[in-house]
XYZ file of C-alpha atoms in Angstrom:
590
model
C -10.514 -80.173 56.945
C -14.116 -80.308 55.463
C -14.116 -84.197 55.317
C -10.375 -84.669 54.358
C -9.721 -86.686 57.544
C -11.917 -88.300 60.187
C -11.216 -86.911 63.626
C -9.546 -89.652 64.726
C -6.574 -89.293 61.685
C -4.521 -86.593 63.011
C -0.827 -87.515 61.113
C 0.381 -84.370 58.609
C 3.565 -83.056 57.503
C 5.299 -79.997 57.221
C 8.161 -79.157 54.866
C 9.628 -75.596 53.980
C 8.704 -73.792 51.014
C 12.432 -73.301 49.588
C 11.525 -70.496 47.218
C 9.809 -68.273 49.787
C 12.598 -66.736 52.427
C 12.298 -67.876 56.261
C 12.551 -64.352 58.282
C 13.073 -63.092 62.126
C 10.042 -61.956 63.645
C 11.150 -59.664 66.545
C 9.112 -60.411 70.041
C 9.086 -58.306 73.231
C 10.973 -61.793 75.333
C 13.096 -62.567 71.998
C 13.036 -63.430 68.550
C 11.470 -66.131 66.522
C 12.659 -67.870 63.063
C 9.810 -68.469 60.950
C 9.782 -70.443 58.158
C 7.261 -70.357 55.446
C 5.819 -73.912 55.306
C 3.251 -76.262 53.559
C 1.147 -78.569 55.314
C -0.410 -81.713 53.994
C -2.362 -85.125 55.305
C -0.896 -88.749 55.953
C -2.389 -89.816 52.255
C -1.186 -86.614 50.650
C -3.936 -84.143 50.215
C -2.926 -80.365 50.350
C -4.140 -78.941 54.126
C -2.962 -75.920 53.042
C -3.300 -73.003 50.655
C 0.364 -72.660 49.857
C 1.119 -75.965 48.359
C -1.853 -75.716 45.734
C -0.208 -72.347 44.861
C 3.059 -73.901 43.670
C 1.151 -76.578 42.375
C -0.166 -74.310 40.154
C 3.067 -72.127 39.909
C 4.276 -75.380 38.295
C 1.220 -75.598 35.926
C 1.623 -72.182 34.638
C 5.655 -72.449 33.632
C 5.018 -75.801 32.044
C 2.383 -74.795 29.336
C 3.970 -71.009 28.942
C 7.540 -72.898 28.359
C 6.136 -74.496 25.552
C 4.331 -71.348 24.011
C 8.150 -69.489 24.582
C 9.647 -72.222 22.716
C 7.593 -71.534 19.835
C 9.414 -68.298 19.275
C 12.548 -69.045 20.022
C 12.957 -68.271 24.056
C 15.868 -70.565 25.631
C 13.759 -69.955 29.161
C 13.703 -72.702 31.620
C 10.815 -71.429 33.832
C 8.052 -69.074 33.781
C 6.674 -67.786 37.233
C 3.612 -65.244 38.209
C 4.104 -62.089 39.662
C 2.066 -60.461 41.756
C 1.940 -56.992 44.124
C -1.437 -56.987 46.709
C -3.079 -53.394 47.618
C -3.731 -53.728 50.925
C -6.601 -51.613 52.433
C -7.010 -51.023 55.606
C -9.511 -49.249 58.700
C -7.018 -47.551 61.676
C -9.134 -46.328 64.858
C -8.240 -46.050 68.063
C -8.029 -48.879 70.478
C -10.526 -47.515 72.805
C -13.324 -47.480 70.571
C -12.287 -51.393 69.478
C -12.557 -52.494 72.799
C -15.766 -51.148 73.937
C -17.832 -52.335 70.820
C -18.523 -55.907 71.200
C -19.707 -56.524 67.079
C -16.134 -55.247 66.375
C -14.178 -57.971 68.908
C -16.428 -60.301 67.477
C -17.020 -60.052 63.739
C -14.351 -57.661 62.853
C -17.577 -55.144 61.630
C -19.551 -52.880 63.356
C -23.208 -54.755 63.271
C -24.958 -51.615 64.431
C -24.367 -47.559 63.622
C -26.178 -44.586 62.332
C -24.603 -42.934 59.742
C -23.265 -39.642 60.678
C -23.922 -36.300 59.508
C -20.605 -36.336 57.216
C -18.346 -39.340 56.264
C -16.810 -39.245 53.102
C -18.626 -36.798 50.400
C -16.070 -34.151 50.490
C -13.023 -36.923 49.729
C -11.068 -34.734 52.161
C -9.813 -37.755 53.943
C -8.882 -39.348 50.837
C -6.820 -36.118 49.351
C -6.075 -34.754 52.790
C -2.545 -35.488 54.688
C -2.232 -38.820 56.617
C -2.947 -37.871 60.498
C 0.423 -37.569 62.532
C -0.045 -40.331 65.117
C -1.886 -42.630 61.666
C 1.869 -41.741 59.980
C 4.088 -42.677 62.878
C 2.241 -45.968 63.108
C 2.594 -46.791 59.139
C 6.620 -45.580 59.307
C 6.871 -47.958 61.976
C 5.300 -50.625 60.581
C 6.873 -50.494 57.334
C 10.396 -50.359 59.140
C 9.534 -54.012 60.986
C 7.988 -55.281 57.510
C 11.821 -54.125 55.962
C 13.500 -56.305 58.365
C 11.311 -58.921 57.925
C 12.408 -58.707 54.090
C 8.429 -57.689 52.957
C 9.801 -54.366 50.321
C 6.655 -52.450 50.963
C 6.720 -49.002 49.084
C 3.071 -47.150 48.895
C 1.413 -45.921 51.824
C -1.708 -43.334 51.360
C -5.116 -42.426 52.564
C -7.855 -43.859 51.170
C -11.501 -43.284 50.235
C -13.206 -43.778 53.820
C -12.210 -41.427 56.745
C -9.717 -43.276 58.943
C -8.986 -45.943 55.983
C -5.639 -45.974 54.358
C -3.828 -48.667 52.252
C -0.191 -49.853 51.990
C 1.270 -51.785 49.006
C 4.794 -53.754 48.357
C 6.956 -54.138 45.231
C 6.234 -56.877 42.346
C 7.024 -60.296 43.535
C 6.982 -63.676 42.596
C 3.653 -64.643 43.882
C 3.986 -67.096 46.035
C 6.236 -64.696 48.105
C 3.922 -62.159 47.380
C 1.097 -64.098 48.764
C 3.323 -64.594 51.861
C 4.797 -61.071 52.616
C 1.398 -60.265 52.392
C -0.174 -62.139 55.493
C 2.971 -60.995 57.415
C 2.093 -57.172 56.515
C -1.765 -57.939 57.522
C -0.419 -59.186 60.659
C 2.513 -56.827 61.323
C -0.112 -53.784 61.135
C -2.570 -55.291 64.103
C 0.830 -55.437 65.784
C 2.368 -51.982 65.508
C -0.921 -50.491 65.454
C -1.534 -51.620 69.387
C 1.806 -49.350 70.392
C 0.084 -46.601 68.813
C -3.442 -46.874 70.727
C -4.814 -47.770 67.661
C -6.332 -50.826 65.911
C -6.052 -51.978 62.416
C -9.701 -53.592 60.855
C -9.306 -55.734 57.387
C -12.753 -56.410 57.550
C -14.075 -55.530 53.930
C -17.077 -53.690 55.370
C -16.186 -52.747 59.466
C -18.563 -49.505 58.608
C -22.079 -49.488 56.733
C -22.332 -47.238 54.351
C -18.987 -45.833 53.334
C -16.421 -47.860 51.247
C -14.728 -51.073 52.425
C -11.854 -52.295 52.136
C -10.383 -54.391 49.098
C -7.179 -55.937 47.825
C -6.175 -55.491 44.495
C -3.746 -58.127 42.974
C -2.047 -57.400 40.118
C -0.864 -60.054 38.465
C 1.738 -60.796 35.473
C 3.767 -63.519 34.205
C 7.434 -63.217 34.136
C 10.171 -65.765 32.881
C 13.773 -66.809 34.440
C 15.631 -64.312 31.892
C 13.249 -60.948 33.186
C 11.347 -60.696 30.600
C 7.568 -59.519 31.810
C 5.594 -61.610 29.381
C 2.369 -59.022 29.363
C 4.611 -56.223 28.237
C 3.264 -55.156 24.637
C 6.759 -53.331 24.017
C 7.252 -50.449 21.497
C 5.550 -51.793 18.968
C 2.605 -54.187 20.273
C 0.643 -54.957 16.858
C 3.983 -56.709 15.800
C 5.207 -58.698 19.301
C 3.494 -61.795 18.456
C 4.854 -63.351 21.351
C 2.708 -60.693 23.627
C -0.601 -60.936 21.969
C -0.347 -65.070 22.408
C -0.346 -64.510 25.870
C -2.659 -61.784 26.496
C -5.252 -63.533 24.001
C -4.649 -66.481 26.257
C -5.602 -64.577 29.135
C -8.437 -62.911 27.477
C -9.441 -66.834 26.821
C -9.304 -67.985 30.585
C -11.424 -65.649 31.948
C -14.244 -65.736 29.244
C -14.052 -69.981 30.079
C -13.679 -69.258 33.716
C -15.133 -66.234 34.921
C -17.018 -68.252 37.488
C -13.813 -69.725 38.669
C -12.477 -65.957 39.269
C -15.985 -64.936 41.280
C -15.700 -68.399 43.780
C -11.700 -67.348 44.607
C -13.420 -64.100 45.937
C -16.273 -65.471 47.578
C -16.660 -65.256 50.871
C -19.484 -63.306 53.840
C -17.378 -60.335 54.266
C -17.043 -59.783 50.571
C -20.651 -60.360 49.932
C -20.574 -56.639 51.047
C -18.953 -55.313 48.754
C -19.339 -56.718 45.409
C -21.630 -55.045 43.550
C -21.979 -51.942 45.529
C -21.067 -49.245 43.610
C -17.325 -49.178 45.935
C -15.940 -52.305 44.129
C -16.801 -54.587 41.212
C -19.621 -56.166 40.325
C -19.994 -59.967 41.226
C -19.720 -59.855 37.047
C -16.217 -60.944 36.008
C -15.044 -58.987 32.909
C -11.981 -57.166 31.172
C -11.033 -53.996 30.858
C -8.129 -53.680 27.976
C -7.835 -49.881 27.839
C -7.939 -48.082 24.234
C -4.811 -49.613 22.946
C -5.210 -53.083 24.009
C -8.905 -53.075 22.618
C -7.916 -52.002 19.350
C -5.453 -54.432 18.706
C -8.086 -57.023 19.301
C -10.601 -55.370 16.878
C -7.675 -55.771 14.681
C -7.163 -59.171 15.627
C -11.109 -60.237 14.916
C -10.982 -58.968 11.715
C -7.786 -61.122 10.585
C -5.328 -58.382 10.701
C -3.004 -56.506 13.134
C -1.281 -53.655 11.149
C -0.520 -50.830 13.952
C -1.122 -50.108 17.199
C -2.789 -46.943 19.090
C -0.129 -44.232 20.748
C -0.410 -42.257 23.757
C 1.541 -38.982 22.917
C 2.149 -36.222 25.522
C 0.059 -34.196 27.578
C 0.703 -30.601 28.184
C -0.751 -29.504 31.091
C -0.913 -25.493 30.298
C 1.485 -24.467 33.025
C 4.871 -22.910 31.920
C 6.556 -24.259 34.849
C 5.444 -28.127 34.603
C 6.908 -30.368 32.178
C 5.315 -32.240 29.039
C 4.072 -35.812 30.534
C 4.221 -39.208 28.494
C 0.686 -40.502 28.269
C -0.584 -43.841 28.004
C -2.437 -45.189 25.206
C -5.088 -46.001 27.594
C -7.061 -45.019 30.454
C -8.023 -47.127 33.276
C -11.329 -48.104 34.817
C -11.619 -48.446 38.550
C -15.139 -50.214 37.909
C -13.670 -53.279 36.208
C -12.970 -56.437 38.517
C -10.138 -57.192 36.144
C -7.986 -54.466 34.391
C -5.153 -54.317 32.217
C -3.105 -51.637 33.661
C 0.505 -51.815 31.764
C 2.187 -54.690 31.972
C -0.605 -56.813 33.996
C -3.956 -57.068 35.030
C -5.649 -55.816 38.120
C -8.003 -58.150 39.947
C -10.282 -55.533 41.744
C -12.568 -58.032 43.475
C -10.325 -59.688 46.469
C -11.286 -58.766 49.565
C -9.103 -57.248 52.484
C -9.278 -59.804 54.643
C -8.248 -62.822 52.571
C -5.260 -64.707 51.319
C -4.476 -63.875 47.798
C -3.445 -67.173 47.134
C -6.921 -68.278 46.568
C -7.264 -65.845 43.318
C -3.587 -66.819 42.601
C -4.098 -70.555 42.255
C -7.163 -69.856 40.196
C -5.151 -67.221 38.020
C -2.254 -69.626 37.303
C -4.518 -72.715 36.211
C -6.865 -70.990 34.161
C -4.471 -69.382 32.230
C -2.026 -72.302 32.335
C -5.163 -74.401 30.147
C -5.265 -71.732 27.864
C -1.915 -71.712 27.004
C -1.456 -74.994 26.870
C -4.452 -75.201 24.191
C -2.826 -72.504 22.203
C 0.224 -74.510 22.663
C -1.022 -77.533 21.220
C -2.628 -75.888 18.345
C 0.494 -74.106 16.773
C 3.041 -77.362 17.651
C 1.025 -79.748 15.392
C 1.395 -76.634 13.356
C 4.729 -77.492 13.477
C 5.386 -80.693 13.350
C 3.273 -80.976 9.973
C 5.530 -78.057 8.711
C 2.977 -75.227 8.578
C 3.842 -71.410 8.878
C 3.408 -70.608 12.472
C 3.125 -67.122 12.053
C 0.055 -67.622 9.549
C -1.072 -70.166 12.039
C -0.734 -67.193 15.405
C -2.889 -65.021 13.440
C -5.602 -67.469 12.311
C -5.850 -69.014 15.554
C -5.808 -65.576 17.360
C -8.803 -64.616 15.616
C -10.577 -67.675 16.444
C -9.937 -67.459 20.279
C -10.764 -63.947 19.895
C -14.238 -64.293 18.380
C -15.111 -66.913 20.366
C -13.717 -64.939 23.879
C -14.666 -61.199 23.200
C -17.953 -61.360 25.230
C -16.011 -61.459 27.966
C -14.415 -57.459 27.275
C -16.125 -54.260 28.465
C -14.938 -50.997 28.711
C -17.930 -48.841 30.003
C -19.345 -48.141 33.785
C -19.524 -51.818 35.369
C -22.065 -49.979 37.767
C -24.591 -49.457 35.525
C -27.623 -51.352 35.133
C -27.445 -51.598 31.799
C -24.088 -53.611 31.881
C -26.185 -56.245 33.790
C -28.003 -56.828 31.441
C -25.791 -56.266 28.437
C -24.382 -58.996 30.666
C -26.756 -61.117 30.856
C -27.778 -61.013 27.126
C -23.528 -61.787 26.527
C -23.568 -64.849 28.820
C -21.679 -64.090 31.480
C -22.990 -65.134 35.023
C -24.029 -63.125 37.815
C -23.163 -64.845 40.628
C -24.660 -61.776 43.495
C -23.710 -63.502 46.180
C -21.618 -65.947 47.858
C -23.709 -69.072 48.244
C -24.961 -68.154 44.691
C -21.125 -68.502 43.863
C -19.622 -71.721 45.469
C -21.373 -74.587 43.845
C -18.757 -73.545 40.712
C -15.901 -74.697 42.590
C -17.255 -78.374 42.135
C -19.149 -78.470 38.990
C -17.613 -81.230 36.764
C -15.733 -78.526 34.507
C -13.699 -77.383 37.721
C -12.935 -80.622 38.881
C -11.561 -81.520 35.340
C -9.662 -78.491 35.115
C -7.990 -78.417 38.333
C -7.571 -82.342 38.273
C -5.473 -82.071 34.954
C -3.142 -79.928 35.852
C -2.529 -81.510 39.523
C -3.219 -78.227 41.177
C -6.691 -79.664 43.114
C -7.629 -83.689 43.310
C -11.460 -84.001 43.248
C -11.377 -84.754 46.605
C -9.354 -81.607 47.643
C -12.157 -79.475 45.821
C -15.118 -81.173 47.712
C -13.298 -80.591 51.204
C -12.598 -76.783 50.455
C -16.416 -76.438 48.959
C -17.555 -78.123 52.431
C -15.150 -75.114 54.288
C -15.647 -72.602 52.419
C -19.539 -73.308 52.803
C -19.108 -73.741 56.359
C -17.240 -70.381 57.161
C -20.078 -68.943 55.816
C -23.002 -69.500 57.782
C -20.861 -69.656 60.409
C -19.465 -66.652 59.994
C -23.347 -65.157 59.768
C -24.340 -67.207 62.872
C -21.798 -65.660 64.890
C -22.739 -61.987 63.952
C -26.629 -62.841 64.065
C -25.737 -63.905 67.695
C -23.416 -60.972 68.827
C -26.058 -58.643 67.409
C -29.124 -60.343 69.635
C -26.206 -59.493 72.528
C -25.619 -56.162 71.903
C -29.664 -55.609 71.134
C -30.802 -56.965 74.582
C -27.563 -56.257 76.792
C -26.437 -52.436 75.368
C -28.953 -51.310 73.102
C -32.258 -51.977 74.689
C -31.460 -50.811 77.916
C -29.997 -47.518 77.181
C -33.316 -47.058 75.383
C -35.382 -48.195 77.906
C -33.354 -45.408 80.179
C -34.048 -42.678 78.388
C -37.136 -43.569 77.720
C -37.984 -43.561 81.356
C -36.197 -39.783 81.354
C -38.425 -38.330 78.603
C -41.737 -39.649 80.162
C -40.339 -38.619 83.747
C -40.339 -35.334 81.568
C -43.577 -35.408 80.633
C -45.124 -36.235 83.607
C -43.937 -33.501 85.542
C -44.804 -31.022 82.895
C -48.425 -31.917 83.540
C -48.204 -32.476 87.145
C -47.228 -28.734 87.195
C -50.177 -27.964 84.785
C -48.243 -27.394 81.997
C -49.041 -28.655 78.499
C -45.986 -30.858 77.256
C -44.711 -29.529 73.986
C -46.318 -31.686 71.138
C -41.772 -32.281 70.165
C -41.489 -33.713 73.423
C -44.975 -36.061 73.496
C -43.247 -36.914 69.767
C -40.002 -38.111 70.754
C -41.656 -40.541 73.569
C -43.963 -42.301 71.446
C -41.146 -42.502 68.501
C -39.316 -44.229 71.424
C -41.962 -46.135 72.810
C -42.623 -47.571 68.957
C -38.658 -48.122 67.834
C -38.311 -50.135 71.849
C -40.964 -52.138 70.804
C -40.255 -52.851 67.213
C -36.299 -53.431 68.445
C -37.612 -56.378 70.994
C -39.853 -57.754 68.251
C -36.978 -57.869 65.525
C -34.986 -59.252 68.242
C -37.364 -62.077 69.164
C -38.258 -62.998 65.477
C -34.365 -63.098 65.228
C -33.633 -65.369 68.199
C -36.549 -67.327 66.887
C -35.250 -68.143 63.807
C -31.475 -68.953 65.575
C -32.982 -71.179 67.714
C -34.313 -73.241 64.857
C -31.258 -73.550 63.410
C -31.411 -77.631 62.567
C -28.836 -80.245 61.237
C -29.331 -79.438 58.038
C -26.242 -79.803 55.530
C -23.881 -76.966 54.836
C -25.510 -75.352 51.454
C -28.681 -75.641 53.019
C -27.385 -73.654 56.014
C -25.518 -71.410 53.789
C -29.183 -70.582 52.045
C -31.064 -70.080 54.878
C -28.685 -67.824 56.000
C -28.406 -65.892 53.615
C -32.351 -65.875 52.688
C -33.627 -65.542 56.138
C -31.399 -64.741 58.609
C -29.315 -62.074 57.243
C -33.363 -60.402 56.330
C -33.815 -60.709 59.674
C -30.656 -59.002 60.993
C -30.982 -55.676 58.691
C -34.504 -55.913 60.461
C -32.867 -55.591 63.800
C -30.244 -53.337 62.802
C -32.636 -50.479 61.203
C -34.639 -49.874 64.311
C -31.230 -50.244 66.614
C -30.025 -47.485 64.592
C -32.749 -45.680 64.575
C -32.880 -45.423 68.450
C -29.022 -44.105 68.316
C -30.631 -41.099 66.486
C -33.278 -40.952 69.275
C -30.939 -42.062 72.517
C -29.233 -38.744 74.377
C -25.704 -39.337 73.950
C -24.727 -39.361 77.010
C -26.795 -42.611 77.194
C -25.883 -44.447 74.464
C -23.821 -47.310 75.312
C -21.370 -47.747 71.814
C -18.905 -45.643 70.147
C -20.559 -43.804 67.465
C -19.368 -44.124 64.109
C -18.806 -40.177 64.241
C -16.358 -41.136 66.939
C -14.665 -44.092 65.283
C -14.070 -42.363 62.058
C -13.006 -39.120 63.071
C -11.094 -39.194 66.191
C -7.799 -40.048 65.249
């Protein structure tokens, strides 16, 4: 509870989330009613991450009520949408259960990379593998009866990785039907000798996984309040709101990196497969213009996307967008909402949600206040829209990019704009508590100070614990698997050798090679692995950020250490001898 309660405190309370649909989960001996649920402590402090969601669900309809009111909506409430991408890893079960890193970390902590993995995108543009497709149709039939409308279902990037997606939402449904889809494919995917990994990096070097959430705002009467409409340059209503977002994430980018921060995404970010850890916008041509416009006082048209003709007698004339879209931006407009690239597979997306909602609820609620003392003075609120658009704008523009977020020179063109660079996660975390957060979240009752400071303490705490736990099943595999099967065939090569030249025969200079390449890479394996259990047998009392920095400073050095010469031997090791499924094996076999 990271402090919350003393060990000794153990009354909470439950009560059912009314707006989120209790469902039948079917079981083998029965059936089950579950019923979605918050959770909180004897003196009232959220143990959950569902009831800080509506919290902020609550925030975010309050202040956008008010901006609706200003032109003339009769709408009651405002809520978010949302629709998660959920990638995923499918292998079969065999290969799961006979590597140890993958039981215990949900990643494989050693493997070469094979000759061929995913250069030729023929995975991601081939068909989806028969016994892969059975296993999704099956799963998406038990996620329709549990009432989770899941629609897309596709290979992606990585061989043996594919992703499944549901309809828009309200989000804190959305957030729901999402867990129950991460757990409904580990469930199906066991009848099918398989096993599903949301790990965001189960294989080095080719993509992880991710889970993009789009997000929108919609109000009681349907309206999608990030539609621009027909004619965008004169739907004042829409810019207010997207300026507004614009606004949140050039005050709160940091907020945005900590809802994404955790060990398994600290593989990811940054690595030319998904985002950078640099939170920016991506508007697309239209959008983009329309805020030129906007920064130079005026908004007189707006940017069309025509048709495309494709050259092909038989195919018809498509509608194109006014925009493209860019796949290296953590947070996209792609419509009628934006795309947060940056969540990882394995997390809740209520966490990115929460932050979403309030930072965009304080916006709105300053644009709010600005035009009603408009207003109530008797000023011309459309003059006032404009003027005040343009000074949000100006001040918030750093925070929109349109180029290759990959590219060095966006860091620093990043840098030299302002916006942090928070690499990694313990870089990240200390934002969640910084005075600004705990005044943001405080006002609009979504976090108490003391909520914040128990969730920093967790989130701190998963961390090195997380990297403790692979540091240790990695000294495991090293000593119990790894060196051994070296050691074996190490004893076969110079078994080899000696009878070469008890037979008075000169051993080829390849073979005298290969044993003192494995004599060397034995070695160096038990010295990485005793400079590794060194340093986690040190491990002292420290508190949690210091933990969190040693971790990530010298124990996670010391673990790519131990991994490079582990994988070396796997290139060196027969086969026959080598004691895990290869990555060739895990990918591949499906």
């Amino acid at each position: 509870t990271g402090g919350v309660r003393a060990t000794f405190e153990a009354r909470g309370y439950t009560a059912w989330d009314p707006t989120s649909p209790a469902f039948i989960l079917d079981n083998p001996n029965g059936t089950i009613l579950c019923i979605p649920t918050v959770f909180c402590s004897w003196k009232g402090e959220a143990l959950d991450k569902k009831t800080p969601l509506l919290r902020s669900l609550d925030a975010l309809s309050a202040q956008a009520v008010r901006v609706l009111r200003l032109f003339g909506s009769t709408a009651a409430r405002v809520g978010a949408t949302a629709g998660p991408e959920q990638e995923y890893f499918l292998i079969d079960k065999n290969f799961y259960y006979a590597r140890p890193d993958l039981l215990n970390t949900g990643r494989t902590l050693f493997g070469a990379r094979p000759a061929k993995t995913q250069e030729m995108d023929d995975h991601y543009f081939g068909s989806i593998p028969e016994r892969v497709l059975a296993c999704m149709l099956e799963t998406e039939n038990e996620l329709y009866k549990m009432g989770v409308p899941v629609k897309t279902r596709h290979n992606e990037v990585s061989p043996s990785q594919y992703e499944i997606a549901p309809l828009f939402e309200q989000a804190n449904v959305a957030t729901d039907h999402n867990m129950v889809i991460m757990e409904t494919l580990k469930r199906v995917a066991d009848r099918y000798g398989l096993h599903a990994l949301l790990h965001e990096k189960p294989f080095a070097g080719v993509n992880g996984s991710g889970k993009h959430v789009n997000w929108s705002m919609c109000d009681d009467q349907g309206n999608n309040l990030l539609s621009p409409g027909d004619t965008p340059h004169a739907n004042g209503q829409f810019l207010v709101f997207l300026v507004a977002v614009i606004r949140a994430v050039a005050r709160h980018g940091d907020l945005l990196r900590v809802a994404v921060a955790h060990a398994g995404n600290d593989h990811r970010l940054g690595a030319n497969e998904a985002p950078p850890a640099i939170i920016s916008i991506f508007l697309g041509d239209m959008l983009e213009d329309l805020v030129d416009q906007i920064e130079k006082g005026t908004v007189t048209s707006a940017k069309k996307g025509g048709q495309l003709t494709i050259g092909a007698s038989v195919l018809p004339v498509f509608r194109r967008d006014p925009g493209d879209r860019n796949r290296t931006s953590p947070f996209a407009f792609t419509g009628n909402k934006f795309e947060f690239r940056a969540c990882g597979s394995a997390q809740s997306i209520s966490g990115p949600i929460v932050v979403l909602n309030t930072i965009v609820a304080e916006s709105l609620d300053y644009l709010a206040t600005e035009l009603e003392r408009v207003v109530a003075n008797g000023g011309d609120v459309d003059r006032e829209v404009q003027s005040l658009l343009q000074k949000v704008v100006k001040e918030s523009r750093h925070v929109v990019f349109s180029g290759d977020n990959y590219s060095e020179a966006w860091h620093a063109e990043a840098e030299r704009r302002g916006l942090p660079n928070r690499r990694t996660t313990v870089d990240s975390l200390a934002d969640f508590v910084t005075p600004k957060s705990i005044e943001l979240f405080g006002k609009y009752r979504v976090f108490n100070e003391r909520e914040l400071r128990s969730r920093y303490e967790i989130f701190l705490e998963s961390y090195w614990k997380t990297i403790a736990i692979e540091a240790q099943s990695m000294l495991q595999l090293a000593a119990r698997s790894i060196l051994p099967a070296a050691l074996r065939y190490q004893a076969e090569v110079a078994d080899s050798v000696a009878k070469l030249k008890a037979a008075g025969v000169s051993p080829p200079k390849l073979q005298l090679r290969l044993l003192d390449e494995l004599v060397a890479a034995i070695e160096e394996l038990q010295a990485n692995h005793d400079v590794l259990a060194e340093i986690m047998a040190a491990w002292d009392d420290d508190d949690d950020m210091a933990h969190a920095r040693h971790s990530r400073d010298v124990v996670v050095p010391a673990m790519n250490d131990l991994r490079a010469v582990g994988d070396k031997l796997e290139t060196l090791v027969a086969s026959d001898l080598w004691p895990l499924p290869t990555y060739q094996e895990m990918l591949f076999i499906k």
